[in-house]
mmCIF file of C-alpha atoms and ligand atoms in Angstrom:
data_model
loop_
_atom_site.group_PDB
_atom_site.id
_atom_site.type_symbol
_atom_site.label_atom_id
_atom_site.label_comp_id
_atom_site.label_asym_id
_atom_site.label_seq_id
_atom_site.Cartn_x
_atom_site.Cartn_y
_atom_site.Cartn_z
ATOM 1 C CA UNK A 1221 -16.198 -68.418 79.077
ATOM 2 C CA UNK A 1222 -15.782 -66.248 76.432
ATOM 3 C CA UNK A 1223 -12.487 -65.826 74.096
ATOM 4 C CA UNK A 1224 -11.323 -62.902 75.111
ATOM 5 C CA UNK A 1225 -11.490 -64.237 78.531
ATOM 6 C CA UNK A 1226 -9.551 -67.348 77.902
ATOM 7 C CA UNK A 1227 -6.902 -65.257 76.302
ATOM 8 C CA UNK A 1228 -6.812 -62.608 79.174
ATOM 9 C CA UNK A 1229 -6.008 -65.662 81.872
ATOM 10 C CA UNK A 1230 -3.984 -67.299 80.023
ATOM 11 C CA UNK A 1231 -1.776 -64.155 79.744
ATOM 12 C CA UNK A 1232 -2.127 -63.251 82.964
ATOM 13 C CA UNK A 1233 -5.038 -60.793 82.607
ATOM 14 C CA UNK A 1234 -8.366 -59.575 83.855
ATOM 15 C CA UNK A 1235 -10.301 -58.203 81.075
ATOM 16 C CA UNK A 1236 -12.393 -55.449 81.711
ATOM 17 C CA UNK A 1237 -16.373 -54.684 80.508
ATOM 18 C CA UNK A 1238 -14.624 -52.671 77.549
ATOM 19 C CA UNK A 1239 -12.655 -55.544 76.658
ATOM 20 C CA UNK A 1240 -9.064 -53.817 77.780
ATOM 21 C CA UNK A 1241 -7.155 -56.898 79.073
ATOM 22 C CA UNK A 1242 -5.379 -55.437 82.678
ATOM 23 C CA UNK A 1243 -2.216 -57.031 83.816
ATOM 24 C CA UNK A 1244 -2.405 -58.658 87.673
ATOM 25 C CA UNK A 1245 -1.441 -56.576 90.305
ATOM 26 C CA UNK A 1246 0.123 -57.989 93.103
ATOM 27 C CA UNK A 1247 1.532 -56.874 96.886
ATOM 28 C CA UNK A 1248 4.207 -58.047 98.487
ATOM 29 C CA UNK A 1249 3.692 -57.467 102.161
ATOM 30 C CA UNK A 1250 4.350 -58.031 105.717
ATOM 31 C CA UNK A 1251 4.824 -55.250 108.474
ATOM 32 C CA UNK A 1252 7.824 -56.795 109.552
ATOM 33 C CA UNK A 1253 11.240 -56.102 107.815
ATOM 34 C CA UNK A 1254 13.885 -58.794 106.850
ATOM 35 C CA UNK A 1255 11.351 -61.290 105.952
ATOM 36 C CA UNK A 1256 12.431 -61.475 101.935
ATOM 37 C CA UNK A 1257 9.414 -58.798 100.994
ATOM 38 C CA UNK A 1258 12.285 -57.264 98.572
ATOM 39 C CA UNK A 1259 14.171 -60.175 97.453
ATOM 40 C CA UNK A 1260 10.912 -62.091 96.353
ATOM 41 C CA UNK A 1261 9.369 -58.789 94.776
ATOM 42 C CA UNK A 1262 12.350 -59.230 92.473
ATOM 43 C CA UNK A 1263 13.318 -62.551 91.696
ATOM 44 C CA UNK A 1264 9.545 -63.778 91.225
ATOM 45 C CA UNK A 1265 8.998 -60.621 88.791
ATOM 46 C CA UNK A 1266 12.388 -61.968 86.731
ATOM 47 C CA UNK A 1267 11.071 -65.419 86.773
ATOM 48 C CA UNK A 1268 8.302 -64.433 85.444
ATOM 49 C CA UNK A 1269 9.793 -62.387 82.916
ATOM 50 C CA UNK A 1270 11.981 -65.143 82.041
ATOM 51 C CA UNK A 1271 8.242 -67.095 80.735
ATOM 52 C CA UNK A 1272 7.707 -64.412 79.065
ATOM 53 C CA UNK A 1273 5.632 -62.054 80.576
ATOM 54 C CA UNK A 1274 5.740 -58.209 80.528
ATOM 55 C CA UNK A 1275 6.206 -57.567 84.493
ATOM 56 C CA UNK A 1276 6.641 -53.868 85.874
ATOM 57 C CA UNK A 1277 8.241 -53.541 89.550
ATOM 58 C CA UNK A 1278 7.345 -50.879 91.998
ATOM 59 C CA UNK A 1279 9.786 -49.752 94.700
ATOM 60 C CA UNK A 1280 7.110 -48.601 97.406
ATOM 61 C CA UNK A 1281 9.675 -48.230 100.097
ATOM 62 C CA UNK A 1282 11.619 -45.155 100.852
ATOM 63 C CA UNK A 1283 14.798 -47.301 101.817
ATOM 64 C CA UNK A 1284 14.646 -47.924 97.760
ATOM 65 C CA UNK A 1285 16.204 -51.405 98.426
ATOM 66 C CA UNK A 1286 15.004 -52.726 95.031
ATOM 67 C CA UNK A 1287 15.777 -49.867 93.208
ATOM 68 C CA UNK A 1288 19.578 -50.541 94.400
ATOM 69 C CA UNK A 1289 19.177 -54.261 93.848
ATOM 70 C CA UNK A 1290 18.916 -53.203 89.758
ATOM 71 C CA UNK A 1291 22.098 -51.337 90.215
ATOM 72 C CA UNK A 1292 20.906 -47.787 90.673
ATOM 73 C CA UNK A 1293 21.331 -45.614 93.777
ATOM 74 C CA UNK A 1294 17.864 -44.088 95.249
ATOM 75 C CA UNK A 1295 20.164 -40.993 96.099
ATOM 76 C CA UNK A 1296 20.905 -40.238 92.718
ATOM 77 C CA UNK A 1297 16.966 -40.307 91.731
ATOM 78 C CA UNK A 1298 15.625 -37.079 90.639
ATOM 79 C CA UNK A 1299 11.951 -38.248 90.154
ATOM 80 C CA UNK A 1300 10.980 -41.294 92.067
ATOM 81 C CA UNK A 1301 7.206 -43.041 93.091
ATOM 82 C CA UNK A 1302 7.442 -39.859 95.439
ATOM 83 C CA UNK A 1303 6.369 -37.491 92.305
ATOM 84 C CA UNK A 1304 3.685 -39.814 91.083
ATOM 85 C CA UNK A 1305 1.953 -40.529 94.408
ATOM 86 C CA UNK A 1306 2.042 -36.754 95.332
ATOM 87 C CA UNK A 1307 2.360 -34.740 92.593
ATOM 88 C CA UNK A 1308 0.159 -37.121 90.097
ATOM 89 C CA UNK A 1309 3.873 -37.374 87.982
ATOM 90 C CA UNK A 1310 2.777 -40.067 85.184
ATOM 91 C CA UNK A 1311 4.140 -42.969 86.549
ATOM 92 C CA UNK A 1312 5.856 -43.741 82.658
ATOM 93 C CA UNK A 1313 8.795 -40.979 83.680
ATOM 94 C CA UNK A 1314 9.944 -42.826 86.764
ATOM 95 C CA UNK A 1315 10.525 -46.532 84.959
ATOM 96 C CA UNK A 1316 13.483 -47.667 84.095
ATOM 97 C CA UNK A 1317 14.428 -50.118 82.244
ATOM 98 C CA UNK A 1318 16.612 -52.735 84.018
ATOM 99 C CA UNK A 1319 16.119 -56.993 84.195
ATOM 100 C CA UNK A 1320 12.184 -55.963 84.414
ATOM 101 C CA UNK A 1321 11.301 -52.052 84.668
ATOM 102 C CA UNK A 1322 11.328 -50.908 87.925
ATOM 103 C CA UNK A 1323 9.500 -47.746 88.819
ATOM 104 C CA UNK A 1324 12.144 -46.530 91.128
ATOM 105 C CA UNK A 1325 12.087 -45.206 94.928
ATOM 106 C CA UNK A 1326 14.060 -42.289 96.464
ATOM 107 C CA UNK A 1327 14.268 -41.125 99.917
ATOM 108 C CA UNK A 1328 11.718 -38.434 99.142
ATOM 109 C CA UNK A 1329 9.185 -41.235 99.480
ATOM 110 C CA UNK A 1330 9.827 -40.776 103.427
ATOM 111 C CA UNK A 1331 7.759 -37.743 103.594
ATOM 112 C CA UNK A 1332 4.920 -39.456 100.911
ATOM 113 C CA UNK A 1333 2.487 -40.606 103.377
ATOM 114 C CA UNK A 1334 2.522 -37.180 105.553
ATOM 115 C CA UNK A 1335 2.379 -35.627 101.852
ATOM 116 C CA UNK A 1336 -0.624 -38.043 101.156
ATOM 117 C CA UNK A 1337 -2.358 -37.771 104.576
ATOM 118 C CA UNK A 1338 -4.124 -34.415 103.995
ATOM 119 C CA UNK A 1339 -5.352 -35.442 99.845
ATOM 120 C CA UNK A 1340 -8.397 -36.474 99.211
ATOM 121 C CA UNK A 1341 -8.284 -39.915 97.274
ATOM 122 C CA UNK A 1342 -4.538 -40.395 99.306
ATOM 123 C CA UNK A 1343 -5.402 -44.411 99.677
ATOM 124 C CA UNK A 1344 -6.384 -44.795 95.771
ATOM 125 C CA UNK A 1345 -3.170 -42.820 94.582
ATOM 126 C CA UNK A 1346 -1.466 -45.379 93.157
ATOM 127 C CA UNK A 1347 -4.217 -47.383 91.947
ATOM 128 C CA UNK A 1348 -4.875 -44.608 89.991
ATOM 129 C CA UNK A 1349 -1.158 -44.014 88.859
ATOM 130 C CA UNK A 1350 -1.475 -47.245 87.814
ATOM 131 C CA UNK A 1351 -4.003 -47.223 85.022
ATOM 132 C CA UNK A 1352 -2.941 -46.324 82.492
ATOM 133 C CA UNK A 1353 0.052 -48.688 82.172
ATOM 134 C CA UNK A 1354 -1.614 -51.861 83.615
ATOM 135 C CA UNK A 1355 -2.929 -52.724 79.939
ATOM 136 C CA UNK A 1356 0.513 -52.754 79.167
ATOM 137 C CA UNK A 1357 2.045 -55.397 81.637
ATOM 138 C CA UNK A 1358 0.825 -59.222 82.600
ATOM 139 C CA UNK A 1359 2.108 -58.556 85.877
ATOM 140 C CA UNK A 1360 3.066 -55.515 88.179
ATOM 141 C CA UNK A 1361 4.622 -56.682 91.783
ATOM 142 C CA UNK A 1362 4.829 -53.429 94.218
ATOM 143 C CA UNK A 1363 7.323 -54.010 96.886
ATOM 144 C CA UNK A 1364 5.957 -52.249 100.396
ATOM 145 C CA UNK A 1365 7.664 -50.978 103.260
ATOM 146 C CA UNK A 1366 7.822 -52.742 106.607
ATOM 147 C CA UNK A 1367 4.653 -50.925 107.785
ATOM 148 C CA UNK A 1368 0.849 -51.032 107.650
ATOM 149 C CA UNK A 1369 1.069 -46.992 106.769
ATOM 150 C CA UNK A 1370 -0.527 -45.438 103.777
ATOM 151 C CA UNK A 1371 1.973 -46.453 101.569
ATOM 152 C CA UNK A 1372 1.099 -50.244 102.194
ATOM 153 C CA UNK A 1373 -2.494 -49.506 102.210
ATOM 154 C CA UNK A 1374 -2.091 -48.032 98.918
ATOM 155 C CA UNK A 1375 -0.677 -51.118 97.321
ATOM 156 C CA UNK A 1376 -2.918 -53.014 99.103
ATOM 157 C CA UNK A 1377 -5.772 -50.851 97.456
ATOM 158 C CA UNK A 1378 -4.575 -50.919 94.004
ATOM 159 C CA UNK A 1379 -3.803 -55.189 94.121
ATOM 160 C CA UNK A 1380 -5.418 -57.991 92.721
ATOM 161 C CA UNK A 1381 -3.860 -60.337 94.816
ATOM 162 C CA UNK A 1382 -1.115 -60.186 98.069
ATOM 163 C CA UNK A 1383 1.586 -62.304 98.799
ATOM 164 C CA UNK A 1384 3.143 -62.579 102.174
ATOM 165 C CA UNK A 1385 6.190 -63.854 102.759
ATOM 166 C CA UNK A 1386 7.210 -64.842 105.602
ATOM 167 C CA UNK A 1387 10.751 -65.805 108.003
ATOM 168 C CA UNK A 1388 10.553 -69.189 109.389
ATOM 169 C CA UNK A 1389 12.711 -67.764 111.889
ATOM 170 C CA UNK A 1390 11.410 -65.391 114.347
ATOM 171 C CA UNK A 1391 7.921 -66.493 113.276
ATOM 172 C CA UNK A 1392 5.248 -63.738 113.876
ATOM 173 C CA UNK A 1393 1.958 -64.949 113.740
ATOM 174 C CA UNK A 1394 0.325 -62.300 115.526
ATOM 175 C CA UNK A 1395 1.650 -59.761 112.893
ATOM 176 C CA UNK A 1396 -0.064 -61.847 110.527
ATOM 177 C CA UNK A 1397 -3.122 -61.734 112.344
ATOM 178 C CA UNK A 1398 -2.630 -58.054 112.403
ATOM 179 C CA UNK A 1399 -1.938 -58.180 108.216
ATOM 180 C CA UNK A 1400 -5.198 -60.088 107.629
ATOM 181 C CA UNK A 1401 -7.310 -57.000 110.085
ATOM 182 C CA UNK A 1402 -5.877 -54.868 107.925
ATOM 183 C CA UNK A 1403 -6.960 -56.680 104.858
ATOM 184 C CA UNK A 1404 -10.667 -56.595 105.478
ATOM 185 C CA UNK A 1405 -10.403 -53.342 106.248
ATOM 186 C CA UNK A 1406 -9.575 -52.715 103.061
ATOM 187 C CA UNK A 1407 -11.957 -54.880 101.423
ATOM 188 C CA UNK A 1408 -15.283 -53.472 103.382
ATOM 189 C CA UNK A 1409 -13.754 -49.665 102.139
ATOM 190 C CA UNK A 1410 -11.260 -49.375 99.804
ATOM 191 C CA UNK A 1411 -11.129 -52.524 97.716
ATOM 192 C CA UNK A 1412 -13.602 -55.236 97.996
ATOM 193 C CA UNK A 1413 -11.573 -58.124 95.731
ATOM 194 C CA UNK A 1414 -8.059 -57.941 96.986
ATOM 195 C CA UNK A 1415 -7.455 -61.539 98.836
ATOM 196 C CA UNK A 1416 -3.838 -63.561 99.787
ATOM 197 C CA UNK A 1417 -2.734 -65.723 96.829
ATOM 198 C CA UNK A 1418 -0.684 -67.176 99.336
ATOM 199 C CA UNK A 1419 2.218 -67.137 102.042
ATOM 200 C CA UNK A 1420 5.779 -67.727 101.051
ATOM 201 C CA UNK A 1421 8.071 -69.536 103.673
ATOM 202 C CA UNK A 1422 11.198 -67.768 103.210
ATOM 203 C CA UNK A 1423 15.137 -67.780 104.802
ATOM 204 C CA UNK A 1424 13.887 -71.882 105.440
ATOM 205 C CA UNK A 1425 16.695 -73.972 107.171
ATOM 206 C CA UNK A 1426 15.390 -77.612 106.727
ATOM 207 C CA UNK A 1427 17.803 -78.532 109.046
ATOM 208 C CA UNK A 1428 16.466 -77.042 112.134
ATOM 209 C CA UNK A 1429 13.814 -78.028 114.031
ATOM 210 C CA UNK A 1430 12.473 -74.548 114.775
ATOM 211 C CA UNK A 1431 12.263 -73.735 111.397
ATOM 212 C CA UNK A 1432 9.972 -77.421 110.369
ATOM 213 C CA UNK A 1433 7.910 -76.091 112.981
ATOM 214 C CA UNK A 1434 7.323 -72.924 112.309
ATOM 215 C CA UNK A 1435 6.306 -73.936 108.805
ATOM 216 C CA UNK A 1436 3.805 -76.096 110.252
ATOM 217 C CA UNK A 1437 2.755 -73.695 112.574
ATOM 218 C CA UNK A 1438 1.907 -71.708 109.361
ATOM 219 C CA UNK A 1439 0.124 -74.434 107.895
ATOM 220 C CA UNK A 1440 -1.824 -75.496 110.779
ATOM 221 C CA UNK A 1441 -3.139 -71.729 110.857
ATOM 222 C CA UNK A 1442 -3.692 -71.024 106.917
ATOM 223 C CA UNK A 1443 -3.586 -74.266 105.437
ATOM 224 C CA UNK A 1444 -3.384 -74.425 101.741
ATOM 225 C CA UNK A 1445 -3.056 -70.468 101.909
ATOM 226 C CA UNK A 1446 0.598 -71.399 102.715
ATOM 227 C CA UNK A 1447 3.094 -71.802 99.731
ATOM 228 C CA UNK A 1448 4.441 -75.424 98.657
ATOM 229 C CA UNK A 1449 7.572 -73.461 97.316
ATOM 230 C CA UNK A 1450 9.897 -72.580 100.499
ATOM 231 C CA UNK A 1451 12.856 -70.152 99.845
ATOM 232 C CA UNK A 1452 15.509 -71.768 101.188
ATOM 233 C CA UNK A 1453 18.366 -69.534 103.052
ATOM 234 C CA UNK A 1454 21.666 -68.921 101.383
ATOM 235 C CA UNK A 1455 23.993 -65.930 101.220
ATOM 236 C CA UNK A 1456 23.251 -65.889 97.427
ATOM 237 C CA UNK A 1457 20.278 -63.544 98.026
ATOM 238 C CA UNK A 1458 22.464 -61.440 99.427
ATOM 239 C CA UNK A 1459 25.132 -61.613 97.365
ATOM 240 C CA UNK A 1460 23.136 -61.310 93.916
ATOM 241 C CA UNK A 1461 21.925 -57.387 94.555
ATOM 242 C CA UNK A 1462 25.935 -56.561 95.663
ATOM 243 C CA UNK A 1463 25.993 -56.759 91.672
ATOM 244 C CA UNK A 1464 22.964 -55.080 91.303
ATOM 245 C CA UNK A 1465 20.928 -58.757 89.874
ATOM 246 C CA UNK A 1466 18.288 -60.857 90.393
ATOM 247 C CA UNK A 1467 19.839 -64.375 91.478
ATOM 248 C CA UNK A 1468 18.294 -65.615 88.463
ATOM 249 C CA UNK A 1469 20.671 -63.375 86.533
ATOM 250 C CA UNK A 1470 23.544 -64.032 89.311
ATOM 251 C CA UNK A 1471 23.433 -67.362 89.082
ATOM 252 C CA UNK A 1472 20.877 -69.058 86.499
ATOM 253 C CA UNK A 1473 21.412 -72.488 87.149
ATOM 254 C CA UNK A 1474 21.711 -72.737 91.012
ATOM 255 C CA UNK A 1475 19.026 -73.788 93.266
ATOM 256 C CA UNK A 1476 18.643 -70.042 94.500
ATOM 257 C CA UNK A 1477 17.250 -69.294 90.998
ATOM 258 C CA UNK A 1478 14.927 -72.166 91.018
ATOM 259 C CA UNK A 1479 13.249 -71.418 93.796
ATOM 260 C CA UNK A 1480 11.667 -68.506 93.010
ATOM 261 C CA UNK A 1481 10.827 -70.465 89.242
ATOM 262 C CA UNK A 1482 8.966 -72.511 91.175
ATOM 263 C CA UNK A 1483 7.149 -70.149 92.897
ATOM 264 C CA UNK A 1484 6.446 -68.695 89.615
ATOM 265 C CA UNK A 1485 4.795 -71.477 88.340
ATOM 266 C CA UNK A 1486 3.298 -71.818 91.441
ATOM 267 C CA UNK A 1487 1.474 -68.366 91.453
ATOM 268 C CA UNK A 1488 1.089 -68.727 87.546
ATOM 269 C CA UNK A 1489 -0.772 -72.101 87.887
ATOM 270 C CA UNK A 1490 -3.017 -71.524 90.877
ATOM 271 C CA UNK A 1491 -2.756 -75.363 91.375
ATOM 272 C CA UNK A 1492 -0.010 -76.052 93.558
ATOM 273 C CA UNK A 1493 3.066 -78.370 92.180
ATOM 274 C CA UNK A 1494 3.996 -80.999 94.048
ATOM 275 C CA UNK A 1495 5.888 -80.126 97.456
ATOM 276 C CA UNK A 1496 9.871 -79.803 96.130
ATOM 277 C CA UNK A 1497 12.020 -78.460 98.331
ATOM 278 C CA UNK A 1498 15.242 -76.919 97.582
ATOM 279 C CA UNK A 1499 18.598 -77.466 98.736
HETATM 280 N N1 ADP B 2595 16.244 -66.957 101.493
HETATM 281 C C1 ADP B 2595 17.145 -66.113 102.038
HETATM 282 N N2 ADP B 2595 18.212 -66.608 102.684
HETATM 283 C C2 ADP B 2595 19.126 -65.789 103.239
HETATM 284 N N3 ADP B 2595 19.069 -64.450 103.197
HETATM 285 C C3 ADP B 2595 18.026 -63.889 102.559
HETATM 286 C C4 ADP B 2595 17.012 -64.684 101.957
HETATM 287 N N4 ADP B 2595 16.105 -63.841 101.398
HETATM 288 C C5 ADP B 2595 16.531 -62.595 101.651
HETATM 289 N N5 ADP B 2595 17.691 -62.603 102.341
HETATM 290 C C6 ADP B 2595 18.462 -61.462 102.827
HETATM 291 O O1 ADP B 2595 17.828 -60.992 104.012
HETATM 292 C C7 ADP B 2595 17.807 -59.567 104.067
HETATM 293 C C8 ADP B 2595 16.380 -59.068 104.128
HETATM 294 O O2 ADP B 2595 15.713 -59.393 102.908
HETATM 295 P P1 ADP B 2595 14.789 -58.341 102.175
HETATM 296 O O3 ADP B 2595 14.309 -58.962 100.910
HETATM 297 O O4 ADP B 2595 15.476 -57.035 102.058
HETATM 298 O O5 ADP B 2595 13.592 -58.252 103.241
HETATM 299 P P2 ADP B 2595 12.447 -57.140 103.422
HETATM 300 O O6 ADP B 2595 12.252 -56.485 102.108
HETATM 301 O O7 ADP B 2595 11.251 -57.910 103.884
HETATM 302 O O8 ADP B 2595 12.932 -56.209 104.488
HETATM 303 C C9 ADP B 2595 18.560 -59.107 102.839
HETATM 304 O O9 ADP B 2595 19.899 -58.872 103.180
HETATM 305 C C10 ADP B 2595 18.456 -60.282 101.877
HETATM 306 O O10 ADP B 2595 19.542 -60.333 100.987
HETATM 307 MG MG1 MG B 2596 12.366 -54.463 101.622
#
């Protein structure tokens, strides 16, 4: 392995034939809403942030829920991921700086995939929005709306890797069934590398039954695909973007926070720690 190589991983990288080191991109999805898509988009991008990468965020949902969980009100945006997906905006003018830079949603985003539908190249538009700034982050995390509409695929197109979390309540495997069709559809034509880094047990009561079983329902069905880390559930998620922060920045030292270090290290080291669950 050459040097430049070594250097690339261990930052976080893929270098490229002309030797530009790319950060990772990765997709946080699931068709289903509630399931922590938004909440782990942020707090694993912090936690990374807080080893010291360079992470970029990018609100890919027209409800703009992460956008509002770093304080700022979609309403208010005047140029949003809307502007770069359709109108080719560069994608520089709609970060902002906040715990990591978030390139921010607005409601406009609504109408992007019936703006997208009828342009040629509408599944590679933000792949290509993209490009020029991935040299400049380790990691970019693109938070997706509860759909598998163009929007999705287009993260899906322009990742590296997926991550699916996933509510141990209410557990839907046939929607991940569903996720994983849509995945090799976009791997025979849009995007032949893109695979699941893994699936994150989220809103995890230890104390119930159901829950213990729907984890190893998930396990029985994607073995080692499936997380160590389990978010637990507590109102602290929920509280943190009231105040417009990551829980890492609501709370550093509480087990909320820790969770989602875990999972950083989890996702950083590709080996998986051993099982720690949190209370
Ligand atoms: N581990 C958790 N425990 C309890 N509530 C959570 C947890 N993770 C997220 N939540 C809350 O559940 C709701 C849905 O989470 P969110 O991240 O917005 O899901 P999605 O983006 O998949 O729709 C939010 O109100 C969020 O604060
Ligand atoms: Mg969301």
């Amino acid at each position: 392995m050459s040097l430049l190589s070594n250097l690339s991983r261990s930052l976080g990288r893929t270098p490229t034939s002309n030797g530009v080191a790319l950060g990772q991109v990765i997709a946080l999805a699931n068709q289903k809403g509630g399931v922590a898509k938004t909440t782990t988009t942020l707090n694993l991008a912090v936690a990374f942030k807080e080893l010291g990468h360079e992470v970029l965020v990018v609100d890919l949902d027209p409800q703009g829920n992460l956008t509002m969980s770093q304080g700022m009100n979609p309403d208010d945006v005047e140029r949003s991921m809307f502007d770069v997906l359709v109108h080719s905006l560069p994608i520089e003018e709609v970060i902002v700086r906040a715990e990591v830079d978030v390139a921010v949603s607005s409601i406009d985003l609504a109408g992007a995939e019936l703006a997208l539908s009828s342009m040629i190249g509408r599944e590679r538009a933000l792949q290509k929005a993209l490009l020029p700034v991935r040299s400049r982050y380790d990691y970019i995390l693109i938070d997706t709306p509860p759909s598998l509409g163009l929007l999705t695929i287009n993260a899906l197109t322009a990742a590296d890797n997926v991550i699916v979390p996933v509510q141990c309540e209410y557990l839907s495997l046939r929607g991940l069934v569903q996720l994983e069709g849509t995945l090799s559809m976009i791997r025979e034509n849009l995007n032949p590398t893109v695979e699941i880094r893994g699936i994150l047990p989220t809103m995890y009561d230890s104390r119930t039954l159901h829950a213990r079983e729907a984890v190893e329902m998930l396990k029985e069905n994607f073995g080692d695909l499936v997380f160590d880390t389990r978010i637990r559930k507590t109102i602290r998620y929920a509280e943190a973007p009231v105040q417009g922060s990551s829980v890492l920045k609501y709370e550093p030292s509480g087990p909320a926070a820790d969770a989602y270090r875990q999972l950083a290290k989890e996702v950083l080291n590709g080996a998986k720690p051993r099982t720690r669950e949190h209370a």
